[in-house]
Amino acid sequence: MRTNELYASPPVRKFLGPALRPGGERLTRLMLELAGPLQGALALDAGCGCGASLALLREHGARAVGLDLNASFLREAGDVDARVAQADLADLPLPDACLDLVLCECVWNLTDKERVLTEFRRVLRPGGTLALADIYARGCRSGDWPVRCCFAQATDLQTVMEQVAGAGFEIDVVEEHTELLKKTAADFVFRHGSLHGFWQAVTGDPVLAQMACDASRASKPGLFLLIGHARKIT
Ligand SMILES: C[S@@+](CC[C@H](N)C(=O)[O-])C[C@H]1O[C@@H](n2cnc3c(N)ncnc32)[C@H](O)[C@@H]1O
């Protein structure tokens, strides 16, 4: 049976390996640099997937914890020297104000976004850092996607910033890294002959593949990173 999750589909897994996102290590390293010194910091990789960023957090001296819904990804993440557990980001099994950093890469758009931001704010200590990377829509909103993917709930960047600020964060940095998404898309096109060929390999259906191409044309996906810190509650 085919998966209905883009990031778990064989064409994506085969090409991206353990980092289940566009931008790979390069974007993560940039985010960790922007997040500041991490030696000894307690960090959550929210939606850690197969654990690629847990290893980078450890490399930066952080004590890393990974949470994800997908049990088979977590088994792969178990090879990294970090604690991982199955959990929904909308209901974090963590006490209030216990973390220095929440890293969340290409996951937020898959979730109940406002609830998850409220949970991130709750578990971060005041002044703690949120490092968020995801897809945003440069064209019209979202569109109909045939699989579960980070494109589906993408909004424009202004809406992202309003939601993050509204959840109790000061925004320090917003950068756009669409060139990394374009590079990943170009690699897929190269391997599958066309964008339609890629989506056909993912969905196994030419009609669904066309639906994805149309949604992509309408929403013009971009890639952003955002660094913020939890406002002190007065
Ligand atoms: C595109 S992958 C990114 C994984 C990882 N952050 C990375 O960059 O390699 C999205 C991940 O989000 C997880 N996920 C989706 N919704 C979730 C939720 N509500 N709670 C926890 N994890 C979730 C999926 O299981 C998947 O591992």
mmCIF file of C-alpha atoms and ligand atoms in Angstrom:
data_model
loop_
_atom_site.group_PDB
_atom_site.id
_atom_site.type_symbol
_atom_site.label_atom_id
_atom_site.label_comp_id
_atom_site.label_asym_id
_atom_site.label_seq_id
_atom_site.Cartn_x
_atom_site.Cartn_y
_atom_site.Cartn_z
ATOM 1 C CA MET A 1 0.000 0.000 0.000
ATOM 2 C CA ARG A 2 1.291 3.485 -0.848
ATOM 3 C CA THR A 3 1.777 5.920 2.000
ATOM 4 C CA ASN A 4 -0.261 9.097 1.891
ATOM 5 C CA GLU A 5 2.608 11.037 3.499
ATOM 6 C CA LEU A 6 4.958 12.732 1.036
ATOM 7 C CA TYR A 7 7.938 12.559 3.410
ATOM 8 C CA ALA A 8 7.475 8.782 3.947
ATOM 9 C CA SER A 9 7.070 7.939 0.254
ATOM 10 C CA PRO A 10 9.838 5.825 -1.354
ATOM 11 C CA PRO A 11 10.860 8.444 -3.986
ATOM 12 C CA VAL A 12 11.425 11.015 -1.223
ATOM 13 C CA ARG A 13 13.019 8.655 1.303
ATOM 14 C CA LYS A 14 15.387 7.257 -1.300
ATOM 15 C CA PHE A 15 16.662 10.690 -2.260
ATOM 16 C CA LEU A 16 16.551 12.649 1.020
ATOM 17 C CA GLY A 17 17.787 9.908 3.390
ATOM 18 C CA PRO A 18 17.276 10.577 7.116
ATOM 19 C CA ALA A 19 16.724 14.369 6.795
ATOM 20 C CA LEU A 20 13.059 14.466 5.745
ATOM 21 C CA ARG A 21 12.981 18.053 4.497
ATOM 22 C CA PRO A 22 14.283 20.415 1.844
ATOM 23 C CA GLY A 23 17.396 22.304 2.865
ATOM 24 C CA GLY A 24 18.921 19.316 4.639
ATOM 25 C CA GLU A 25 21.765 19.864 7.084
ATOM 26 C CA ARG A 26 22.643 23.249 5.631
ATOM 27 C CA LEU A 27 19.461 24.939 6.816
ATOM 28 C CA THR A 28 19.597 23.207 10.204
ATOM 29 C CA ARG A 29 23.200 24.323 10.802
ATOM 30 C CA LEU A 30 22.215 27.887 9.946
ATOM 31 C CA MET A 31 19.283 27.755 12.365
ATOM 32 C CA LEU A 32 21.445 26.376 15.173
ATOM 33 C CA GLU A 33 24.019 29.125 14.619
ATOM 34 C CA LEU A 34 21.278 31.759 14.747
ATOM 35 C CA ALA A 35 19.839 30.138 17.882
ATOM 36 C CA GLY A 36 23.056 31.055 19.757
ATOM 37 C CA PRO A 37 25.314 29.018 22.055
ATOM 38 C CA LEU A 38 23.759 25.624 22.772
ATOM 39 C CA GLN A 39 26.344 24.055 25.067
ATOM 40 C CA GLY A 40 24.364 22.307 27.811
ATOM 41 C CA ALA A 41 21.012 23.603 26.509
ATOM 42 C CA LEU A 42 17.996 21.318 26.779
ATOM 43 C CA ALA A 43 16.568 21.146 23.259
ATOM 44 C CA LEU A 44 13.477 19.520 21.782
ATOM 45 C CA ASP A 45 13.490 18.442 18.142
ATOM 46 C CA ALA A 46 9.733 18.694 17.639
ATOM 47 C CA GLY A 47 8.744 16.177 14.961
ATOM 48 C CA CYS A 48 12.233 14.694 14.880
ATOM 49 C CA GLY A 49 11.460 12.154 12.129
ATOM 50 C CA CYS A 50 14.487 9.861 11.678
ATOM 51 C CA GLY A 51 16.651 11.955 13.987
ATOM 52 C CA ALA A 52 18.952 13.756 11.520
ATOM 53 C CA SER A 53 18.830 17.011 13.513
ATOM 54 C CA LEU A 54 19.146 15.281 16.885
ATOM 55 C CA ALA A 55 22.687 14.373 15.863
ATOM 56 C CA LEU A 56 23.416 18.017 14.934
ATOM 57 C CA LEU A 57 21.998 19.273 18.233
ATOM 58 C CA ARG A 58 24.297 16.870 20.069
ATOM 59 C CA GLU A 59 27.215 18.061 17.947
ATOM 60 C CA HIS A 60 26.466 21.634 19.153
ATOM 61 C CA GLY A 61 26.625 20.471 22.788
ATOM 62 C CA ALA A 62 22.873 20.445 23.446
ATOM 63 C CA ARG A 63 21.063 17.765 25.399
ATOM 64 C CA ALA A 64 18.568 16.671 22.784
ATOM 65 C CA VAL A 65 15.134 15.120 23.076
ATOM 66 C CA GLY A 66 13.093 14.094 20.026
ATOM 67 C CA LEU A 67 9.331 13.646 19.779
ATOM 68 C CA ASP A 68 7.398 12.396 16.769
ATOM 69 C CA LEU A 69 4.124 10.630 15.968
ATOM 70 C CA ASN A 70 5.657 8.089 13.596
ATOM 71 C CA ALA A 71 6.911 4.962 15.387
ATOM 72 C CA SER A 72 8.942 3.636 12.467
ATOM 73 C CA PHE A 73 10.822 6.958 12.063
ATOM 74 C CA LEU A 74 11.505 6.894 15.809
ATOM 75 C CA ARG A 75 13.075 3.444 15.491
ATOM 76 C CA GLU A 76 15.545 4.949 12.992
ATOM 77 C CA ALA A 77 16.099 7.937 15.287
ATOM 78 C CA GLY A 78 16.939 5.480 18.065
ATOM 79 C CA ASP A 79 20.404 5.057 16.501
ATOM 80 C CA VAL A 80 21.237 8.642 17.508
ATOM 81 C CA ASP A 81 22.484 9.170 21.048
ATOM 82 C CA ALA A 82 19.400 11.117 22.229
ATOM 83 C CA ARG A 83 16.123 10.371 23.998
ATOM 84 C CA VAL A 84 13.147 9.959 21.672
ATOM 85 C CA ALA A 85 9.480 9.230 22.302
ATOM 86 C CA GLN A 86 6.182 9.064 20.474
ATOM 87 C CA ALA A 87 3.971 12.087 21.096
ATOM 88 C CA ASP A 88 1.673 14.581 19.410
ATOM 89 C CA LEU A 89 3.144 18.089 19.360
ATOM 90 C CA ALA A 90 -0.323 19.412 20.163
ATOM 91 C CA ASP A 91 -0.100 17.733 23.573
ATOM 92 C CA LEU A 92 3.535 17.704 24.678
ATOM 93 C CA PRO A 93 4.399 15.311 27.527
ATOM 94 C CA LEU A 94 6.721 17.925 29.061
ATOM 95 C CA PRO A 95 6.421 20.267 32.057
ATOM 96 C CA ASP A 96 6.059 24.030 31.728
ATOM 97 C CA ALA A 97 9.178 26.147 31.095
ATOM 98 C CA CYS A 98 11.589 23.201 30.959
ATOM 99 C CA LEU A 99 13.333 23.797 27.602
ATOM 100 C CA ASP A 100 15.950 26.208 26.260
ATOM 101 C CA LEU A 101 15.248 25.498 22.571
ATOM 102 C CA VAL A 102 12.480 24.091 20.399
ATOM 103 C CA LEU A 103 13.634 23.177 16.900
ATOM 104 C CA CYS A 104 10.808 22.410 14.481
ATOM 105 C CA GLU A 105 11.643 21.700 10.836
ATOM 106 C CA CYS A 106 8.998 21.047 8.206
ATOM 107 C CA VAL A 107 6.500 19.760 10.768
ATOM 108 C CA TRP A 108 4.426 22.737 11.917
ATOM 109 C CA ASN A 109 2.340 22.883 8.723
ATOM 110 C CA LEU A 110 1.286 19.265 9.333
ATOM 111 C CA THR A 111 -0.158 20.024 12.752
ATOM 112 C CA ASP A 112 -2.873 21.938 14.564
ATOM 113 C CA LYS A 113 -0.701 25.033 14.171
ATOM 114 C CA GLU A 114 -2.071 27.356 16.856
ATOM 115 C CA ARG A 115 -2.260 24.621 19.474
ATOM 116 C CA VAL A 116 1.287 23.520 18.725
ATOM 117 C CA LEU A 117 2.654 27.069 19.049
ATOM 118 C CA THR A 118 0.853 27.382 22.394
ATOM 119 C CA GLU A 119 2.502 24.136 23.500
ATOM 120 C CA PHE A 120 5.943 25.361 22.333
ATOM 121 C CA ARG A 121 5.436 28.570 24.326
ATOM 122 C CA ARG A 122 4.361 26.596 27.398
ATOM 123 C CA VAL A 123 7.374 24.259 27.468
ATOM 124 C CA LEU A 124 10.001 26.938 26.700
ATOM 125 C CA ARG A 125 11.438 28.890 29.599
ATOM 126 C CA PRO A 126 10.924 32.670 29.277
ATOM 127 C CA GLY A 127 13.597 33.841 26.840
ATOM 128 C CA GLY A 128 13.958 30.317 25.406
ATOM 129 C CA THR A 129 14.383 30.011 21.646
ATOM 130 C CA LEU A 130 12.021 28.830 18.941
ATOM 131 C CA ALA A 131 13.730 27.811 15.677
ATOM 132 C CA LEU A 132 11.100 27.129 13.052
ATOM 133 C CA ALA A 133 11.525 26.201 9.392
ATOM 134 C CA ASP A 134 8.694 25.331 7.044
ATOM 135 C CA ILE A 135 7.015 25.931 3.724
ATOM 136 C CA TYR A 136 5.119 29.165 3.087
ATOM 137 C CA ALA A 137 2.864 30.119 0.206
ATOM 138 C CA ARG A 138 4.218 32.819 -2.117
ATOM 139 C CA GLY A 139 1.127 32.531 -4.303
ATOM 140 C CA CYS A 140 -2.459 31.894 -3.284
ATOM 141 C CA ARG A 141 -3.073 29.864 -0.159
ATOM 142 C CA SER A 142 -2.361 26.165 -0.042
ATOM 143 C CA GLY A 143 -4.502 24.466 -2.756
ATOM 144 C CA ASP A 144 -5.647 20.824 -2.863
ATOM 145 C CA TRP A 145 -2.756 18.436 -2.304
ATOM 146 C CA PRO A 146 -3.274 14.693 -2.836
ATOM 147 C CA VAL A 147 -0.965 13.644 0.041
ATOM 148 C CA ARG A 148 -0.143 14.796 3.560
ATOM 149 C CA CYS A 149 2.737 17.244 3.140
ATOM 150 C CA CYS A 150 4.183 20.520 4.472
ATOM 151 C CA PHE A 151 2.715 22.373 1.478
ATOM 152 C CA ALA A 152 -0.882 21.667 2.453
ATOM 153 C CA GLN A 153 -1.426 24.093 5.330
ATOM 154 C CA ALA A 154 1.119 26.672 4.170
ATOM 155 C CA THR A 155 0.136 30.331 4.451
ATOM 156 C CA ASP A 156 1.880 33.555 3.449
ATOM 157 C CA LEU A 157 4.821 34.694 5.577
ATOM 158 C CA GLN A 158 2.934 37.591 7.154
ATOM 159 C CA THR A 159 0.366 35.135 8.571
ATOM 160 C CA VAL A 160 3.179 32.926 9.901
ATOM 161 C CA MET A 161 4.709 35.899 11.740
ATOM 162 C CA GLU A 162 1.347 37.008 13.142
ATOM 163 C CA GLN A 163 0.628 33.497 14.428
ATOM 164 C CA VAL A 164 4.051 33.152 16.053
ATOM 165 C CA ALA A 165 3.859 36.616 17.661
ATOM 166 C CA GLY A 166 0.265 35.931 18.745
ATOM 167 C CA ALA A 167 1.404 32.787 20.578
ATOM 168 C CA GLY A 168 3.774 34.817 22.783
ATOM 169 C CA PHE A 169 7.058 35.012 20.874
ATOM 170 C CA GLU A 170 9.307 37.939 19.975
ATOM 171 C CA ILE A 171 10.543 37.373 16.449
ATOM 172 C CA ASP A 172 14.290 37.938 16.035
ATOM 173 C CA VAL A 173 15.010 36.696 12.508
ATOM 174 C CA VAL A 174 12.970 35.699 9.483
ATOM 175 C CA GLU A 175 14.818 34.555 6.391
ATOM 176 C CA GLU A 176 13.646 33.039 3.186
ATOM 177 C CA HIS A 177 15.552 30.095 1.731
ATOM 178 C CA THR A 178 13.384 29.193 -1.230
ATOM 179 C CA GLU A 179 16.518 28.505 -3.283
ATOM 180 C CA LEU A 180 17.042 25.341 -1.172
ATOM 181 C CA LEU A 181 13.487 24.174 -1.887
ATOM 182 C CA LYS A 182 13.981 24.896 -5.587
ATOM 183 C CA LYS A 183 17.171 22.875 -5.561
ATOM 184 C CA THR A 184 15.428 19.873 -3.975
ATOM 185 C CA ALA A 185 12.545 20.197 -6.481
ATOM 186 C CA ALA A 186 15.042 20.389 -9.370
ATOM 187 C CA ASP A 187 16.752 17.215 -8.127
ATOM 188 C CA PHE A 188 13.396 15.403 -8.066
ATOM 189 C CA VAL A 189 12.557 16.659 -11.568
ATOM 190 C CA PHE A 190 15.964 15.475 -12.796
ATOM 191 C CA ARG A 191 15.413 11.997 -11.335
ATOM 192 C CA HIS A 192 11.813 11.607 -12.545
ATOM 193 C CA GLY A 193 11.885 13.537 -15.844
ATOM 194 C CA SER A 194 9.342 16.188 -14.803
ATOM 195 C CA LEU A 195 7.437 17.487 -11.793
ATOM 196 C CA HIS A 196 4.469 15.391 -12.937
ATOM 197 C CA GLY A 197 6.766 12.339 -13.133
ATOM 198 C CA PHE A 198 7.852 12.933 -9.533
ATOM 199 C CA TRP A 199 4.277 13.247 -8.253
ATOM 200 C CA GLN A 200 3.244 10.216 -10.315
ATOM 201 C CA ALA A 201 5.997 8.216 -8.557
ATOM 202 C CA VAL A 202 4.750 9.471 -5.174
ATOM 203 C CA THR A 203 1.011 8.962 -5.732
ATOM 204 C CA GLY A 204 0.973 6.206 -8.402
ATOM 205 C CA ASP A 205 -1.855 8.057 -10.141
ATOM 206 C CA PRO A 206 -1.652 10.547 -13.052
ATOM 207 C CA VAL A 207 -4.766 12.443 -11.925
ATOM 208 C CA LEU A 208 -3.420 12.912 -8.391
ATOM 209 C CA ALA A 209 -0.043 13.865 -9.875
ATOM 210 C CA GLN A 210 -1.740 16.582 -11.931
ATOM 211 C CA MET A 211 -3.590 17.769 -8.823
ATOM 212 C CA ALA A 212 -0.231 18.209 -7.043
ATOM 213 C CA CYS A 213 1.262 20.072 -10.024
ATOM 214 C CA ASP A 214 -1.753 22.411 -10.106
ATOM 215 C CA ALA A 215 -1.572 23.008 -6.345
ATOM 216 C CA SER A 216 2.134 23.750 -6.622
ATOM 217 C CA ARG A 217 1.597 26.231 -9.458
ATOM 218 C CA ALA A 218 -1.146 28.008 -7.488
ATOM 219 C CA SER A 219 0.580 28.220 -4.115
ATOM 220 C CA LYS A 220 4.186 28.794 -5.317
ATOM 221 C CA PRO A 221 5.786 27.215 -2.227
ATOM 222 C CA GLY A 222 8.718 28.939 -0.562
ATOM 223 C CA LEU A 223 10.909 27.930 2.406
ATOM 224 C CA PHE A 224 11.436 30.114 5.471
ATOM 225 C CA LEU A 225 13.309 29.994 8.723
ATOM 226 C CA LEU A 226 12.243 31.936 11.788
ATOM 227 C CA ILE A 227 14.062 32.447 15.065
ATOM 228 C CA GLY A 228 12.138 33.832 18.003
ATOM 229 C CA HIS A 229 12.206 33.810 21.761
ATOM 230 C CA ALA A 230 9.501 33.203 24.312
ATOM 231 C CA ARG A 231 8.256 36.486 25.783
ATOM 232 C CA LYS A 232 8.262 36.744 29.537
ATOM 233 C CA ILE A 233 4.743 36.412 30.859
ATOM 234 C CA THR A 234 3.989 39.551 32.906
HETATM 235 C C1 LIG B 1 8.578 16.324 6.806
HETATM 236 S S1 LIG B 1 8.909 15.314 8.188
HETATM 237 C C2 LIG B 1 10.222 16.231 8.997
HETATM 238 C C3 LIG B 1 10.958 15.403 10.011
HETATM 239 C C4 LIG B 1 12.181 16.068 10.651
HETATM 240 N N1 LIG B 1 11.842 17.296 11.328
HETATM 241 C C5 LIG B 1 13.236 16.351 9.623
HETATM 242 O O1 LIG B 1 13.410 17.537 9.302
HETATM 243 O O2 LIG B 1 13.859 15.401 9.136
HETATM 244 C C6 LIG B 1 7.513 15.654 9.224
HETATM 245 C C7 LIG B 1 7.526 14.907 10.540
HETATM 246 O O3 LIG B 1 6.495 15.423 11.379
HETATM 247 C C8 LIG B 1 5.915 14.355 12.104
HETATM 248 N N2 LIG B 1 4.611 14.821 12.588
HETATM 249 C C9 LIG B 1 3.560 15.238 11.853
HETATM 250 N N3 LIG B 1 2.551 15.648 12.640
HETATM 251 C C10 LIG B 1 2.982 15.485 13.915
HETATM 252 C C11 LIG B 1 2.405 15.745 15.190
HETATM 253 N N4 LIG B 1 1.173 16.255 15.316
HETATM 254 N N5 LIG B 1 3.126 15.461 16.293
HETATM 255 C C12 LIG B 1 4.388 14.933 16.187
HETATM 256 N N6 LIG B 1 4.992 14.692 15.012
HETATM 257 C C13 LIG B 1 4.304 14.962 13.888
HETATM 258 C C14 LIG B 1 5.891 13.237 11.075
HETATM 259 O O4 LIG B 1 5.720 11.974 11.665
HETATM 260 C C15 LIG B 1 7.257 13.408 10.409
HETATM 261 O O5 LIG B 1 8.260 12.711 11.080
#
